[in-house]
Coordinates of C-alpha atoms (C1' of nucleotides) in Angstrom, one line a residue:
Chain A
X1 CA -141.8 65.5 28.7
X2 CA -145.0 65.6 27.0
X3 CA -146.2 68.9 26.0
X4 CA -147.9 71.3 28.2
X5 CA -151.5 70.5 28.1
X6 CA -154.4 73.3 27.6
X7 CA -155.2 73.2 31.5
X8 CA -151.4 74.1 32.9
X9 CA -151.0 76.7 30.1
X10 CA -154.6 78.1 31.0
X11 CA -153.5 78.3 34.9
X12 CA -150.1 79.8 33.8
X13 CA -152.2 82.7 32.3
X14 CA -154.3 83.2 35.1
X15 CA -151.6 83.3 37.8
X16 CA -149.4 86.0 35.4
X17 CA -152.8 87.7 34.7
X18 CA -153.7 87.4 38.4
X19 CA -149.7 88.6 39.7
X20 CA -149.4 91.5 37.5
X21 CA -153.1 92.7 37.1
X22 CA -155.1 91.5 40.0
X23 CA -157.6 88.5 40.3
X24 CA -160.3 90.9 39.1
X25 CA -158.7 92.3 36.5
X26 CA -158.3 89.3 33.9
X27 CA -161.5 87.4 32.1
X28 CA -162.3 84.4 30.8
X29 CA -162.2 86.4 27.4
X30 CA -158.5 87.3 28.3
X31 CA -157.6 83.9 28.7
X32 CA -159.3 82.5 26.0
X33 CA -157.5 84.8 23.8
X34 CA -154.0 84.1 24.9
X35 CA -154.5 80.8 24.4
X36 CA -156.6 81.4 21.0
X37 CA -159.0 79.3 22.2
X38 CA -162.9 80.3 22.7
X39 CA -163.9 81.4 26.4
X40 CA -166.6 78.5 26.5
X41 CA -163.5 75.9 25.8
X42 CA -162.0 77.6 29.2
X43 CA -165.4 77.0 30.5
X44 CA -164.8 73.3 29.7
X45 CA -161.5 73.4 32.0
X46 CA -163.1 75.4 34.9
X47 CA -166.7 75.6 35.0
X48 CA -166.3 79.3 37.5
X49 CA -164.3 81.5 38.2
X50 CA -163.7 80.5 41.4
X51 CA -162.7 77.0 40.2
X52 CA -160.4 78.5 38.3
X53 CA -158.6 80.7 41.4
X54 CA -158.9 77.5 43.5
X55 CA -157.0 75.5 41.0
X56 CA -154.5 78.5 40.5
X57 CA -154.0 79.0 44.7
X58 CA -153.5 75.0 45.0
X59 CA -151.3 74.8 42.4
X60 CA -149.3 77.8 43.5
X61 CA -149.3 77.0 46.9
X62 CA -147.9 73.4 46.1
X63 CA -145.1 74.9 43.8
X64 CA -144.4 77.2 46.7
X65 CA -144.0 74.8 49.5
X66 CA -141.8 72.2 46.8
X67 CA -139.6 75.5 46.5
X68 CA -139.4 76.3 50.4
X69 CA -138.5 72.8 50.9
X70 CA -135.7 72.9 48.5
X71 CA -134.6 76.0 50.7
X72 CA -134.9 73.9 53.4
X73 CA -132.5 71.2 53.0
X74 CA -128.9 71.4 54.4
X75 CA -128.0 75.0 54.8
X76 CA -127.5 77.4 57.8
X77 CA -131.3 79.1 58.8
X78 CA -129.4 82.5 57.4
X79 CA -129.0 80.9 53.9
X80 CA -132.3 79.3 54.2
X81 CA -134.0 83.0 54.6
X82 CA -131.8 84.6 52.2
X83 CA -132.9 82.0 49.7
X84 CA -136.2 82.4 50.8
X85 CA -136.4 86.4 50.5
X86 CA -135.1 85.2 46.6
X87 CA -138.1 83.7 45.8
X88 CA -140.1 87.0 46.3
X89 CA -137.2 88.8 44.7
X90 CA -137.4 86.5 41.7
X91 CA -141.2 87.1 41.0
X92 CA -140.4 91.3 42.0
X93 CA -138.2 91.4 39.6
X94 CA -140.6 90.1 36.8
X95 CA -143.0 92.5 37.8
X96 CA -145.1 89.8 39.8
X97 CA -146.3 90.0 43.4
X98 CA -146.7 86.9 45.1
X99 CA -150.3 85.0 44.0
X100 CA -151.3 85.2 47.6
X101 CA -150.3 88.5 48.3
X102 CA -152.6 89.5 45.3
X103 CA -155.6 87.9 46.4
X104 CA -155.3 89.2 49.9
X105 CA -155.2 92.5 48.1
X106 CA -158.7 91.1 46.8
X107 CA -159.6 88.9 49.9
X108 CA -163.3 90.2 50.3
X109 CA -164.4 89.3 46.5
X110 CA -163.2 85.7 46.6
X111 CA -164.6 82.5 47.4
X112 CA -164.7 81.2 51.1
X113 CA -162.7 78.4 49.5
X114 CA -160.1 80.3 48.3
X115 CA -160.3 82.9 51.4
X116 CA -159.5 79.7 53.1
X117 CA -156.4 78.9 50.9
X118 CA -155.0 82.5 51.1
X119 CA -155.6 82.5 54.9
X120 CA -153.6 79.0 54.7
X121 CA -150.7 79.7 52.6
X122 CA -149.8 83.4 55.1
X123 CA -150.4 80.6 58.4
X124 CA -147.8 78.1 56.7
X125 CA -145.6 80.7 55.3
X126 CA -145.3 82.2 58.9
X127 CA -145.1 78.9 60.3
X128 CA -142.2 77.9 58.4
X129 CA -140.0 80.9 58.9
X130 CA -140.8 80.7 62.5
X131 CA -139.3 77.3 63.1
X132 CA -136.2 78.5 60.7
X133 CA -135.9 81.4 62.9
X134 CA -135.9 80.0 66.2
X135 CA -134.1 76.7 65.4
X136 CA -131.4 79.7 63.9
X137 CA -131.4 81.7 67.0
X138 CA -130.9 78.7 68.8
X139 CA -127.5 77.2 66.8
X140 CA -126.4 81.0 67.0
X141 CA -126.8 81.2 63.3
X142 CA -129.0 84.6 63.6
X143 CA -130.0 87.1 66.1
X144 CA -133.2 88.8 66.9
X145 CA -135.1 89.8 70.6
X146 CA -138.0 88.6 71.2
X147 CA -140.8 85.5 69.7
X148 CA -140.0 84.3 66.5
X149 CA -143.5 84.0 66.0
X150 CA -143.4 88.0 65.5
X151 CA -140.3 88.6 63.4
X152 CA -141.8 85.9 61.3
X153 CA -145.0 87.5 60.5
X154 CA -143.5 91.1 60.1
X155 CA -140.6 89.6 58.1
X156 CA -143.4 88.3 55.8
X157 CA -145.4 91.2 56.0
X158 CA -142.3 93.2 54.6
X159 CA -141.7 90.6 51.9
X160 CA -145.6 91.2 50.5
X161 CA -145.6 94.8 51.3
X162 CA -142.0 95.8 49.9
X163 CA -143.3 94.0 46.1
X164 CA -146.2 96.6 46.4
X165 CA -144.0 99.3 46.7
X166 CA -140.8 98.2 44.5
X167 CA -143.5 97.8 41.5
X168 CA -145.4 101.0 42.6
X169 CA -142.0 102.8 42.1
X170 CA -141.1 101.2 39.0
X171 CA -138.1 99.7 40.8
X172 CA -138.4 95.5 40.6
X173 CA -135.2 95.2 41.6
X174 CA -135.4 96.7 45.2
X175 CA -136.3 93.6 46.8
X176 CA -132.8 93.4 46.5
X177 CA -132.2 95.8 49.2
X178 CA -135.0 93.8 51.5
X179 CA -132.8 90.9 51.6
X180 CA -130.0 92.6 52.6
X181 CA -131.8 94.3 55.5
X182 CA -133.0 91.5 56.7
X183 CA -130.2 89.6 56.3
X184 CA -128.2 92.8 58.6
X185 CA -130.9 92.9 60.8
X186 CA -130.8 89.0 61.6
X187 CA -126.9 89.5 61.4
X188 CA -125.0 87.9 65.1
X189 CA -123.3 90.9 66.4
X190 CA -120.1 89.9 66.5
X191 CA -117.9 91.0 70.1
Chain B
X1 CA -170.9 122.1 59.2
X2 CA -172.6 122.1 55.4
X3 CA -173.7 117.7 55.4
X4 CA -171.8 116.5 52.9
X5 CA -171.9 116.8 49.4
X6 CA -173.1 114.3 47.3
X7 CA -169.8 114.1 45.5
X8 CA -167.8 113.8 49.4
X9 CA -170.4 110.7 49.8
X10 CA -169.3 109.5 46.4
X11 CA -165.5 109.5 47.7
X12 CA -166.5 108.4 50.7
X13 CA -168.4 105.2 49.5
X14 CA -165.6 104.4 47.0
X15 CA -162.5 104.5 49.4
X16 CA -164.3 102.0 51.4
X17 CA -165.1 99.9 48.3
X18 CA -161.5 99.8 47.4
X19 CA -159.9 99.7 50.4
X20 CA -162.3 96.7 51.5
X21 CA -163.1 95.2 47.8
X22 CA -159.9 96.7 45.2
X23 CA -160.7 99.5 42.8
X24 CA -161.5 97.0 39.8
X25 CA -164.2 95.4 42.2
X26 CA -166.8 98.3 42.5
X27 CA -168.8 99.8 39.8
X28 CA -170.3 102.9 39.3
X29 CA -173.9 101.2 39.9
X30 CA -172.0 100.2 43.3
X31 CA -171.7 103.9 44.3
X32 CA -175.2 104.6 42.9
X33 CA -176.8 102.1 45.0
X34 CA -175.0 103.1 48.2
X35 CA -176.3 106.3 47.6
X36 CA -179.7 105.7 46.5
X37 CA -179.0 107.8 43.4
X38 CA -178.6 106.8 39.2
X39 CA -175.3 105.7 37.5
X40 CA -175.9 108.6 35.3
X41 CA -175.9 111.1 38.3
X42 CA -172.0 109.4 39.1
X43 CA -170.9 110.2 36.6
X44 CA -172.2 113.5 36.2
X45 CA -169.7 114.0 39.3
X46 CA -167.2 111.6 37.8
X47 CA -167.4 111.3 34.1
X48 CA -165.0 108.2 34.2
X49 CA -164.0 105.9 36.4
X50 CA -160.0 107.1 35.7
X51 CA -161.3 110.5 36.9
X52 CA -163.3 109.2 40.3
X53 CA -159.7 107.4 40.4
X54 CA -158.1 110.3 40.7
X55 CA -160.4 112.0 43.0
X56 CA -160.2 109.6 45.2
X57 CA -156.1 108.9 45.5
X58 CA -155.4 113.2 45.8
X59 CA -158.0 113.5 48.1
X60 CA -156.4 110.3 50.2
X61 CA -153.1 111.7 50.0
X62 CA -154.1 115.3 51.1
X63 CA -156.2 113.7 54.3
X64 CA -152.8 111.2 54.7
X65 CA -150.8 114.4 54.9
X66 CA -152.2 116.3 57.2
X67 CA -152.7 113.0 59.5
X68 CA -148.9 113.1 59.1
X69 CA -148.5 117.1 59.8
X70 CA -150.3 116.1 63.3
X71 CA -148.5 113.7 63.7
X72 CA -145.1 115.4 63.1
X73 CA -145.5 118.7 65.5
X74 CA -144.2 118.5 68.8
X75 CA -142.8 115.0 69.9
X76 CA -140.1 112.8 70.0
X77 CA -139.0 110.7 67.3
X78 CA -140.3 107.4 68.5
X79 CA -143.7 109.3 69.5
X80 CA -143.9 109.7 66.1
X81 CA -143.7 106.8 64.2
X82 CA -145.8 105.5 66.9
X83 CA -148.4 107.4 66.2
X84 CA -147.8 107.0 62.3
X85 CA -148.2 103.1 62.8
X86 CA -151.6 103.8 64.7
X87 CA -153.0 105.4 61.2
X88 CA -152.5 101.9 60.0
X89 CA -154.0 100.5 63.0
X90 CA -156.5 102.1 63.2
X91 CA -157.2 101.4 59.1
X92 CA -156.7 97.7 59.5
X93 CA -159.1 97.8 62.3
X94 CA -161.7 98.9 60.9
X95 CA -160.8 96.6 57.4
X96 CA -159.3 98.3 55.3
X97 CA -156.3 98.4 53.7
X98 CA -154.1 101.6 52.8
X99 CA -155.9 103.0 49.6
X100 CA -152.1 103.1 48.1
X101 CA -151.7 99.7 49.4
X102 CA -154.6 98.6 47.7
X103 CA -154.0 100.5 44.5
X104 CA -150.6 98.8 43.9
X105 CA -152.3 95.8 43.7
X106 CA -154.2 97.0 40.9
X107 CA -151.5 99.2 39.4
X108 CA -150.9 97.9 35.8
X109 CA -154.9 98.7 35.5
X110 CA -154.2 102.3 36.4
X111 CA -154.5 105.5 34.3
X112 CA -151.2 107.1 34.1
X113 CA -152.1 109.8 36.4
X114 CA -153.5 107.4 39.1
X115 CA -150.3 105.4 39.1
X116 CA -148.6 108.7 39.2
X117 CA -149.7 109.8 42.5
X118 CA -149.7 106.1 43.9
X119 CA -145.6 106.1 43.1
X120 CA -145.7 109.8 44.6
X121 CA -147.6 108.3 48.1
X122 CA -145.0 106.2 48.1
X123 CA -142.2 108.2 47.3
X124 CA -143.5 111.4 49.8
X125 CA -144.0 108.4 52.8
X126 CA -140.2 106.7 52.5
X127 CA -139.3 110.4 52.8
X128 CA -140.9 111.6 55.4
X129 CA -140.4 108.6 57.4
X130 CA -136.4 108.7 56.6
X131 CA -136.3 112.0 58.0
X132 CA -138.1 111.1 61.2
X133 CA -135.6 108.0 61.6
X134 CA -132.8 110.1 60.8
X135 CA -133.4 113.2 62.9
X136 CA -134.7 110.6 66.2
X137 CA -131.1 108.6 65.4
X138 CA -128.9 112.3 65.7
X139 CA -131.2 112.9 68.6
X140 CA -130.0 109.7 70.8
X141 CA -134.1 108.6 70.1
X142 CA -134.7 105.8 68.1
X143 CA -131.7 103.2 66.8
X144 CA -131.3 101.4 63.7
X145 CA -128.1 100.2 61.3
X146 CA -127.0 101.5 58.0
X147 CA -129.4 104.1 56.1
X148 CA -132.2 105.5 57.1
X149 CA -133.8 105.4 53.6
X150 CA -133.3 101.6 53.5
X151 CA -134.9 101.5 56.9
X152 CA -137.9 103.3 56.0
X153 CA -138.8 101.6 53.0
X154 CA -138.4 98.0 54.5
X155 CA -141.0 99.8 57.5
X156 CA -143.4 101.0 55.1
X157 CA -143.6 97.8 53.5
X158 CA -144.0 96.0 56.3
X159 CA -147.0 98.4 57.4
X160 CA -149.1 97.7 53.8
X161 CA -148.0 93.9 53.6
X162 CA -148.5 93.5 57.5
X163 CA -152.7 95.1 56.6
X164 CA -152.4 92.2 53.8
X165 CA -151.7 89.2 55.8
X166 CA -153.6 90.4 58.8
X167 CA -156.6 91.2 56.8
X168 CA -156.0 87.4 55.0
X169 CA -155.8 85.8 58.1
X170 CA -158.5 87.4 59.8
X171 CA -156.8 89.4 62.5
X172 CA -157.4 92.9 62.2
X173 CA -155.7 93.8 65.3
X174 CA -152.5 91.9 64.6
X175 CA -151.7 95.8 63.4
X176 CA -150.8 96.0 67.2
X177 CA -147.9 93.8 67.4
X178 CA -146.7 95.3 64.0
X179 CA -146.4 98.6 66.5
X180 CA -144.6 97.2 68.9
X181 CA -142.7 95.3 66.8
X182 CA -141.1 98.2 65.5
X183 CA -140.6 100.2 68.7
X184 CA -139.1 97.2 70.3
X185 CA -136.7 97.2 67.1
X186 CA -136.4 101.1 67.3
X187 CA -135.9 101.2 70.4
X188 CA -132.4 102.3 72.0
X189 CA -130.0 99.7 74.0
X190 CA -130.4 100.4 77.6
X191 CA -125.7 100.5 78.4
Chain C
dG1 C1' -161.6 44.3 11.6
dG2 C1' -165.5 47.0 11.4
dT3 C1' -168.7 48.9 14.4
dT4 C1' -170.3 50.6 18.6
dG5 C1' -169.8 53.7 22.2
dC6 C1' -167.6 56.6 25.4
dC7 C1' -164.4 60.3 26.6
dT8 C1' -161.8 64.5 25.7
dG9 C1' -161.4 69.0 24.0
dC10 C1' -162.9 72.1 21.4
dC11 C1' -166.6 74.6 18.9
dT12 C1' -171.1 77.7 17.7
dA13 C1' -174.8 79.9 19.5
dT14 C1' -177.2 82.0 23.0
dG15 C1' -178.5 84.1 27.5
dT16 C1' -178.5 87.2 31.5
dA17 C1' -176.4 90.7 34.0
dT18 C1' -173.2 94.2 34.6
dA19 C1' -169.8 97.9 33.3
dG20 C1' -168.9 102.1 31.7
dG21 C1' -170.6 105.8 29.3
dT22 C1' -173.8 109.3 26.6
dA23 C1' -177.7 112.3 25.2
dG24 C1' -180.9 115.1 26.5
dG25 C1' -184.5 116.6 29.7
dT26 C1' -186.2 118.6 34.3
dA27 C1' -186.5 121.0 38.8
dT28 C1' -184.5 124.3 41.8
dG29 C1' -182.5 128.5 43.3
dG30 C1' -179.4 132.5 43.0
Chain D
dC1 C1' -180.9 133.4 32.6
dC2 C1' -178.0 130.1 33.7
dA3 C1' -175.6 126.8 36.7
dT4 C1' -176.2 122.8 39.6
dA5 C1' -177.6 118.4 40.4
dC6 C1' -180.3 115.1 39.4
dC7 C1' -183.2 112.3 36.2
dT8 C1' -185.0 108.9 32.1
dA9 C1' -183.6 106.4 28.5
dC10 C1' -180.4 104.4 25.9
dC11 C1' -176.0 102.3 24.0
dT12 C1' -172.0 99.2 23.3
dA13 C1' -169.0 96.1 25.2
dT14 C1' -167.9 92.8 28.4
dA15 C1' -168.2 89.1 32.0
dC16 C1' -169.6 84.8 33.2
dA17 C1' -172.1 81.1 32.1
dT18 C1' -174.9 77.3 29.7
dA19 C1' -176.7 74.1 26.0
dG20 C1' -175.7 71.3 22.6
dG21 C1' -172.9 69.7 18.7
dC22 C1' -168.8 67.6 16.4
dA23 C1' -164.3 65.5 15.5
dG24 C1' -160.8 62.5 16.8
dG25 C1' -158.9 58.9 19.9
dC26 C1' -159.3 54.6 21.8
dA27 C1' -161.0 50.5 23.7
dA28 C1' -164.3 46.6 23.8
dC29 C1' -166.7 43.3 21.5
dC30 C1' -168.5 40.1 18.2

DNA sequence: GGTTGCCTGCCTATGTATAGGTAGGTATGG
DNA sequence: CCATACCTACCTATACATAGGCAGGCAACC
């Protein structure tokens, strides 16, 4: 495989700048210098800022659905959500929240484009564990009451909001303990 | 009642800006403008922007409490947390995310002190929270498996990341079905 | 096979606006 | 007199961005 060019590494230091300090909180200048490169050259790659977070939302987004899809093949729903709820441990537990969660942290100062990405990736996300939870619920794989459609978008809502918390603690690792209370909480009670 | 003080307007005009914008995406000639006042008379109230910080999270966090006091006297368990959701309701409502919330997504730009009360917030509402849930589960009033720590963190969570996504996706009353989400889940099996 | 010409990726240099902050002065009122 | 609360004026650093140049690759063409 060919060596990583200047644009992937460039979007690699965004989207760890982005996770761990905010989308406002990294510059051009940042970039440029962990890539010891000049900030026009970064310029050259994306001509704004907010070329730059549109490239880095695509680009995660597509990296997230190619992961949710390798979730998706085969398992039970229950092993599909607990692998799932690893992917947000994974990035909790080097000190990242998830890209979009970050940017919806910073909704109002983006670009309607990338408004419109962010807005995307929660509708798919939700979409997605809805059809898991209800095709689950139906093969008696997992149990919950009512619409999937609303255990979906708190179960999400959890995922986002327990990264703020674990890395406001100092504790990375306690997305840990999310998965297993949602894997107890979707547990069939057994008669 | 005395009208405010200039610095209570500065608070006042920079918890909206970071609950609706993030703390890195306000300035000091932000406040000044919203205020009609110079940069130089901000910080004359605030000399940094570490020390507005700081201000601004302990004044949060005494207002929060004492929401949380009111909340606390008198009622039943349930009544409680349901009308600890509604803070958050009413917050998302009106567009804002938690402060806390929103500071966690800035935390690695924090001074020390700032993150210090942010982990505190944190800390102080898993507590209080666990004690409601565990004092309404003695009482026959709310029901839930395993600890009541692990439950209260996973509900906390879902509260700030449930602002996120409804705030992303433009629903700022999707707060609501958070609410009864969680009663619903609270909520005692009928024999 | 040299030369022409374009493309990529980086550079220097520069510009405009903002961010955070400081020094020192002034008006007002107890 | 002195504290409060505001001001003018200024500073340095940064953020984002543009213009224009240059080196190397590579492909076409006579």
């Amino acid at each position: 495989m060919a060596t990583k060019t200047t644009k992937d590494r460039l979007l690699d230091e965004a989207e760890l700048l982005c996770q761990t300090r905010g989308f406002n909180a990294f510059s051009f200048k940042a970039l440029a210098e962990a890539l010891e490169i000049k900030t026009a050259s970064v310029h050259y790659h994306f001509p704004t800022k907010a070329d730059l977070g549109l490239a880095l939302v695509q680009r995660y987004r597509e990296r997230f659905e190619s992961q949710v899809a390798r979730v998706s093949s085969g398992r039970s729903s229950r092993d599909r959500i607990a692998s799932y709820v690893d992917i947000f441990a994974r990035l909790a537990r080097s000190h990242r929240l998830c890209l979009c969660g970050s940017l919806a942290g910073d909704f109002a100062t983006l670009s309607d484009e990338v408004q419109g990405e962010v807005r995307d990736y929660f509708a798919a996300s939700e979409a997605w564990l809805e059809g898991v939870l209800e095709a689950g619920r139906t093969a008696g794989e997992v149990s919950f009451q009512g619409e999937a459609r609303a255990t979906s978008r708190v179960l999400i809502g959890m995922l986002e909001g327990t990264m703020l918390s674990a890395r406001a603690s100092g504790s990375p690792n306690r997305l840990r303990d999310t998965k297993r209370w949602i894997l107890d909480f979707l547990a069939v009670p057994t008669p």
